[in-house]
PDB file of C-alpha atoms in Angstrom:
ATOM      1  CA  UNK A   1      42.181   0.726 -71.275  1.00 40.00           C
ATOM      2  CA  UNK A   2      40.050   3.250 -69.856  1.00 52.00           C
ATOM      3  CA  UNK A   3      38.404   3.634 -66.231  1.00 61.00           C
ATOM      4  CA  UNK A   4      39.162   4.941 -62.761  1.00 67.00           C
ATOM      5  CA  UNK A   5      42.948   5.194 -62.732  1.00 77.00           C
ATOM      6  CA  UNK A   6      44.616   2.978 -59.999  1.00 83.00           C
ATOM      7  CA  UNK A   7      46.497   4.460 -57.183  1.00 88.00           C
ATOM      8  CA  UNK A   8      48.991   2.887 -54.474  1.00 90.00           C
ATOM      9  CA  UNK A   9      46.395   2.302 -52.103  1.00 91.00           C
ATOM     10  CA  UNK A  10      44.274   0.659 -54.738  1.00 93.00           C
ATOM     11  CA  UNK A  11      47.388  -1.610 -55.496  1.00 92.00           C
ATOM     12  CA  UNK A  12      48.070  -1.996 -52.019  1.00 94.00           C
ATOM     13  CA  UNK A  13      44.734  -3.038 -51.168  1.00 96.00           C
ATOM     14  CA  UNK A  14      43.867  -5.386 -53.900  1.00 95.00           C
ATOM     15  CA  UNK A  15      47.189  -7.390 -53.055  1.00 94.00           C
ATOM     16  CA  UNK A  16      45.850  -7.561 -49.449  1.00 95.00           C
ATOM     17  CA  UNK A  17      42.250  -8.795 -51.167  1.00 97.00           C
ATOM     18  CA  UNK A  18      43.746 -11.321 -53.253  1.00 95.00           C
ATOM     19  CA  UNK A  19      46.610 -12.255 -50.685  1.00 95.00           C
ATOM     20  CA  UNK A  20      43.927 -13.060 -47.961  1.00 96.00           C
ATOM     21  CA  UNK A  21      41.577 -15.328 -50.025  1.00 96.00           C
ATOM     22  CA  UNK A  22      44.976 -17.510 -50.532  1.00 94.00           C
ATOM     23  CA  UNK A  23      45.408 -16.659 -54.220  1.00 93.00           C
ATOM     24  CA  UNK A  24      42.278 -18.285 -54.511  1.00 94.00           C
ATOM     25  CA  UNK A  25      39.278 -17.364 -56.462  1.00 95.00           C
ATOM     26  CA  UNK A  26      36.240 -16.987 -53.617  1.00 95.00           C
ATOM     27  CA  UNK A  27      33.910 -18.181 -56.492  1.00 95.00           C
ATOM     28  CA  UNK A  28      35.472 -20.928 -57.956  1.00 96.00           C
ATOM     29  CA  UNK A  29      38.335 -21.829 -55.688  1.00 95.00           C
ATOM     30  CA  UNK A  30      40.969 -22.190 -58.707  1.00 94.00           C
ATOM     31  CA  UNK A  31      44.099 -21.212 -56.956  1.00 92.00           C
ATOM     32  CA  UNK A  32      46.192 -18.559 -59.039  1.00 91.00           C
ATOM     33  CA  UNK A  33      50.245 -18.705 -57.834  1.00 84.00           C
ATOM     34  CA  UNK A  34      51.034 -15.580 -56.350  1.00 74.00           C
ATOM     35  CA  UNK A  35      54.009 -14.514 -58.807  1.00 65.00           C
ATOM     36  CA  UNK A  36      51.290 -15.465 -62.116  1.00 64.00           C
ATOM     37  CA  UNK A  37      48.131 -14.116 -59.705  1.00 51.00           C
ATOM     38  CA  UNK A  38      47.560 -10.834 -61.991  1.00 58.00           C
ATOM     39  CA  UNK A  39      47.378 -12.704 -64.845  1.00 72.00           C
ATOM     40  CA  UNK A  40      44.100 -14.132 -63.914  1.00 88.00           C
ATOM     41  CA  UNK A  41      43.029 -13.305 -60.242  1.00 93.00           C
ATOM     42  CA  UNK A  42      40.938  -9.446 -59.656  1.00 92.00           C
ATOM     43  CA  UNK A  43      40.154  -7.148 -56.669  1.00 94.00           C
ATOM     44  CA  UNK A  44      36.170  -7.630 -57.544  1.00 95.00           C
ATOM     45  CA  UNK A  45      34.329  -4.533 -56.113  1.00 95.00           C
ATOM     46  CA  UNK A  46      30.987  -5.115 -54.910  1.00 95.00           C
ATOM     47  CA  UNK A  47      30.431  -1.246 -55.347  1.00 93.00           C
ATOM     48  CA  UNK A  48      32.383   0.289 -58.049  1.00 91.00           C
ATOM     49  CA  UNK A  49      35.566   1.601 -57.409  1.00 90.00           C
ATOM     50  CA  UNK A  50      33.972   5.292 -57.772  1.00 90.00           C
ATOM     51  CA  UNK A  51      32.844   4.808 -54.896  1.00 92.00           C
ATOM     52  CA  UNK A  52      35.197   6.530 -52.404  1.00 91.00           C
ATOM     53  CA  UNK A  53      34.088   6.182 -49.200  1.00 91.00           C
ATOM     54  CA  UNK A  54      34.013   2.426 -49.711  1.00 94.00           C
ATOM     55  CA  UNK A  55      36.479   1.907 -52.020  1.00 94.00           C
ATOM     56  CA  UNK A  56      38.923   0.876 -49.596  1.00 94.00           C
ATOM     57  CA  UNK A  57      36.569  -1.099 -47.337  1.00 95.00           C
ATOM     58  CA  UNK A  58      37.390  -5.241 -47.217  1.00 97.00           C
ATOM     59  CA  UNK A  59      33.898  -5.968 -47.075  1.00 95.00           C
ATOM     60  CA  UNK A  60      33.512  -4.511 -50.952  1.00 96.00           C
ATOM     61  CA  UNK A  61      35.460  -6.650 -52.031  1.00 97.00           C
ATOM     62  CA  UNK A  62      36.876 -10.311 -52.731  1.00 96.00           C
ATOM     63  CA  UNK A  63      39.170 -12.310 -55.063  1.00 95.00           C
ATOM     64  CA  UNK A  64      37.105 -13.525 -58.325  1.00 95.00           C
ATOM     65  CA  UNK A  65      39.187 -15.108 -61.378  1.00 94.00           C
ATOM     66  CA  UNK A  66      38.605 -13.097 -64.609  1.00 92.00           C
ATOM     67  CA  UNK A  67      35.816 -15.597 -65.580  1.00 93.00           C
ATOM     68  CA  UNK A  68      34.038 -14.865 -61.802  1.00 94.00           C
ATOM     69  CA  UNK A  69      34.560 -11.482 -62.336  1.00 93.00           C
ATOM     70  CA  UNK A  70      33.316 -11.278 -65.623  1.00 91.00           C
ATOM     71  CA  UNK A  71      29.718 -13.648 -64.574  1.00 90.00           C
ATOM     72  CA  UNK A  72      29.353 -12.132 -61.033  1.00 90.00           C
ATOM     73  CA  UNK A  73      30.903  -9.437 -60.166  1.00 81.00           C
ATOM     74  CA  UNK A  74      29.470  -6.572 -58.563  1.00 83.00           C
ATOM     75  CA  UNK A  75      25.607  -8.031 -59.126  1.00 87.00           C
ATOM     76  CA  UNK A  76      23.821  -7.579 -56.149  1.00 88.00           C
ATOM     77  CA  UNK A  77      22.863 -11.377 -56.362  1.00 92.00           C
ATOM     78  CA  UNK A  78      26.942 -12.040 -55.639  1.00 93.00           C
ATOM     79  CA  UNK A  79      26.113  -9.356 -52.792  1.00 93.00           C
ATOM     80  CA  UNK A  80      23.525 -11.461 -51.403  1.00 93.00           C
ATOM     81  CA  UNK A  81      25.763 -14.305 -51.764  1.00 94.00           C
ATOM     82  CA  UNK A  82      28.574 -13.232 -49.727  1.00 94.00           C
ATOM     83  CA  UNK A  83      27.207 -10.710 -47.713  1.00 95.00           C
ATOM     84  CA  UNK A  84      25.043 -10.854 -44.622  1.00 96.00           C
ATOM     85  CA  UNK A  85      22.008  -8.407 -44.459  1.00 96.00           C
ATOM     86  CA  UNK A  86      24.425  -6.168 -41.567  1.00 96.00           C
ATOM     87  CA  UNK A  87      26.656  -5.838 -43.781  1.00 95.00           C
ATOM     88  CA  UNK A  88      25.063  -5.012 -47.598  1.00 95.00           C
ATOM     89  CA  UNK A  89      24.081  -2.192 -44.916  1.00 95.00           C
ATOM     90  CA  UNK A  90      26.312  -1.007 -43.593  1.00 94.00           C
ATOM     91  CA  UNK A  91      27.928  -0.724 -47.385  1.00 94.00           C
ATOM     92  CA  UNK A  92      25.412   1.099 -48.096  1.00 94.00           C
ATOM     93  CA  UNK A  93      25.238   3.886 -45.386  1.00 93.00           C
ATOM     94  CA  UNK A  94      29.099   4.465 -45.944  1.00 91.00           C
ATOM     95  CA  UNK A  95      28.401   4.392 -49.277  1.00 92.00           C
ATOM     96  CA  UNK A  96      25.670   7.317 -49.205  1.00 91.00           C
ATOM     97  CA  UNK A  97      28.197   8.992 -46.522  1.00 90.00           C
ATOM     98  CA  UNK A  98      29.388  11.890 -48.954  1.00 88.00           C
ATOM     99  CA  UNK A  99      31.504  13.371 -46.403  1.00 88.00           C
ATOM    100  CA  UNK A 100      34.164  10.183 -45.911  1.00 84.00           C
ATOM    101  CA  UNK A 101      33.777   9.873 -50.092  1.00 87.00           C
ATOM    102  CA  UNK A 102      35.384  13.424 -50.420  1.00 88.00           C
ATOM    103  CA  UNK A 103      37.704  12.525 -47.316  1.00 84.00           C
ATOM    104  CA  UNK A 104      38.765   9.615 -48.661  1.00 85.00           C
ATOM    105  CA  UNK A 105      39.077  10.854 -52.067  1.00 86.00           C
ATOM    106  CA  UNK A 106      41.011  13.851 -51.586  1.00 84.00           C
ATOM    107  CA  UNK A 107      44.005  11.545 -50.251  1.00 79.00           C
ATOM    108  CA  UNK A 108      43.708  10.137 -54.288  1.00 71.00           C
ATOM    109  CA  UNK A 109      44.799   6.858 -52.229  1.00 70.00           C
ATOM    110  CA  UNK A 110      48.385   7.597 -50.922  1.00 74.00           C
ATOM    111  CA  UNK A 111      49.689   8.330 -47.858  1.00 86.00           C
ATOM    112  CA  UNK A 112      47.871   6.738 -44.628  1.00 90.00           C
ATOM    113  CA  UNK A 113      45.346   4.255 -46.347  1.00 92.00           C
ATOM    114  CA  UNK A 114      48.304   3.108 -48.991  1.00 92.00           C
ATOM    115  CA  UNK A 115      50.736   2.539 -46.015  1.00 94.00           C
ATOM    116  CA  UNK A 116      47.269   0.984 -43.722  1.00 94.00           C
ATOM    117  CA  UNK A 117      47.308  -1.791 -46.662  1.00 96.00           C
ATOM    118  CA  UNK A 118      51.402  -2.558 -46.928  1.00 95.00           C
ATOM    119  CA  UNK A 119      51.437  -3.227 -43.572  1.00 97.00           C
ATOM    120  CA  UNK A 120      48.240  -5.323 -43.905  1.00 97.00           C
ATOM    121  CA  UNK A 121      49.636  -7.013 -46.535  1.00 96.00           C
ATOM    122  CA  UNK A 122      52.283  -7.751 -44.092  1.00 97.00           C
ATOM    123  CA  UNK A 123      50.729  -9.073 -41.530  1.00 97.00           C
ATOM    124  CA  UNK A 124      48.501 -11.081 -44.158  1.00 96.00           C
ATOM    125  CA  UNK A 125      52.289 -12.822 -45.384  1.00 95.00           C
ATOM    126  CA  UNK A 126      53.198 -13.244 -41.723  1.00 97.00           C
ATOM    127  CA  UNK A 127      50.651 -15.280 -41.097  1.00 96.00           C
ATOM    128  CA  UNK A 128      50.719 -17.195 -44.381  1.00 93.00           C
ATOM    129  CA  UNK A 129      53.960 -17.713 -43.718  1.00 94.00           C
ATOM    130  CA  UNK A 130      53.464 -19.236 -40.008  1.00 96.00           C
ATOM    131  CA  UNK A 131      51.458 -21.785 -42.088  1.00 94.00           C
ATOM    132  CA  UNK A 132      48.099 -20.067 -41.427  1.00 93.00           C
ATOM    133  CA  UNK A 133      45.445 -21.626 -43.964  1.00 89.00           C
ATOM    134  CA  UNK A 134      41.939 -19.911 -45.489  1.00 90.00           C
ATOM    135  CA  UNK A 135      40.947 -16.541 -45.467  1.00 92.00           C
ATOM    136  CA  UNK A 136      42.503 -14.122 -43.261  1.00 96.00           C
ATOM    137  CA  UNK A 137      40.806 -11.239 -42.422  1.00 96.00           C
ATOM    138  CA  UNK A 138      41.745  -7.653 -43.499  1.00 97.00           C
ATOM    139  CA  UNK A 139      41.450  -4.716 -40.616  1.00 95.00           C
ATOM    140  CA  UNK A 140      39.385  -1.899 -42.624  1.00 94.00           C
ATOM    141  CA  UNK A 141      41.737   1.580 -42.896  1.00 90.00           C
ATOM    142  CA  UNK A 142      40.030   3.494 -40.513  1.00 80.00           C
ATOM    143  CA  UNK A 143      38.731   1.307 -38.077  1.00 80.00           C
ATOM    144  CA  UNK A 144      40.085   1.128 -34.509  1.00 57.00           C
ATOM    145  CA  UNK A 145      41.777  -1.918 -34.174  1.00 44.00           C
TER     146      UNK A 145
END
């Protein structure tokens, strides 16, 4: 299988993805058990994954099945779906930001934004755990909490 090759922040972060929609497809809503999840649940980009300076930003992506994924991901109609005007923006400006791109992609998605989405992923369990139900929202690497 060709493509972009996946690094531990892309792993990281597309647990985190999946893990906050519930296992859940955001399309659909067929739930995918978290030990069989890869089998059938994706990290859906909005904007390609070669996109660097937003390829580790929660608001490019979401949880789609394979069949989502395959019908709707990435179309800007799913965009417009999803997305409010504010942020399709604000995609795009970081997207067009070449200097966090090459910052971003000259980690090659280890260190800080790999560990950012473990301990995301941690919180996003915590909380699961604690009984909290629908999506939980991921804090962007980055951002100032």
């Amino acid at each position: 299988m060709g493509g972009i090759k996946s690094t531990a922040a892309d792993k990281a972060f597309s647990k985190c993805i999946r893990a906050a929609a519930g296992w859940c497809c955001e399309r659909c809503g067929k739930y995918y058990p978290e030990g069989i999840a890869r089998a059938g649940l994706d990290c859906s980009h909005h904007h390609s994954r070669g996109n660097w300076g937003i390829r580790f930003n929660p608001l490019n992506a979401e949880a789609l099945c394979y069949g989502c994924h395959s019908f709707t991901g990435g179309t800007q109609e799913r965009r417009e779906e999803v997305l409010s005007d504010d942020e399709q923006m604000k995609l795009w400006e970081m997207k067009r930001d070449t200097s966090l791109g090459k910052f971003v992609r000259k980690t090659k998605g280890v260190g800080p934004i790999a560990k950012h989405y473990r301990d995301e992923l941690d919180r996003i369990e915590e909380k699961r755990a604690s009984g909290f139900l629908g999506r939980i929202k991921i804090n962007n690497w980055g951002d100032d909490d």
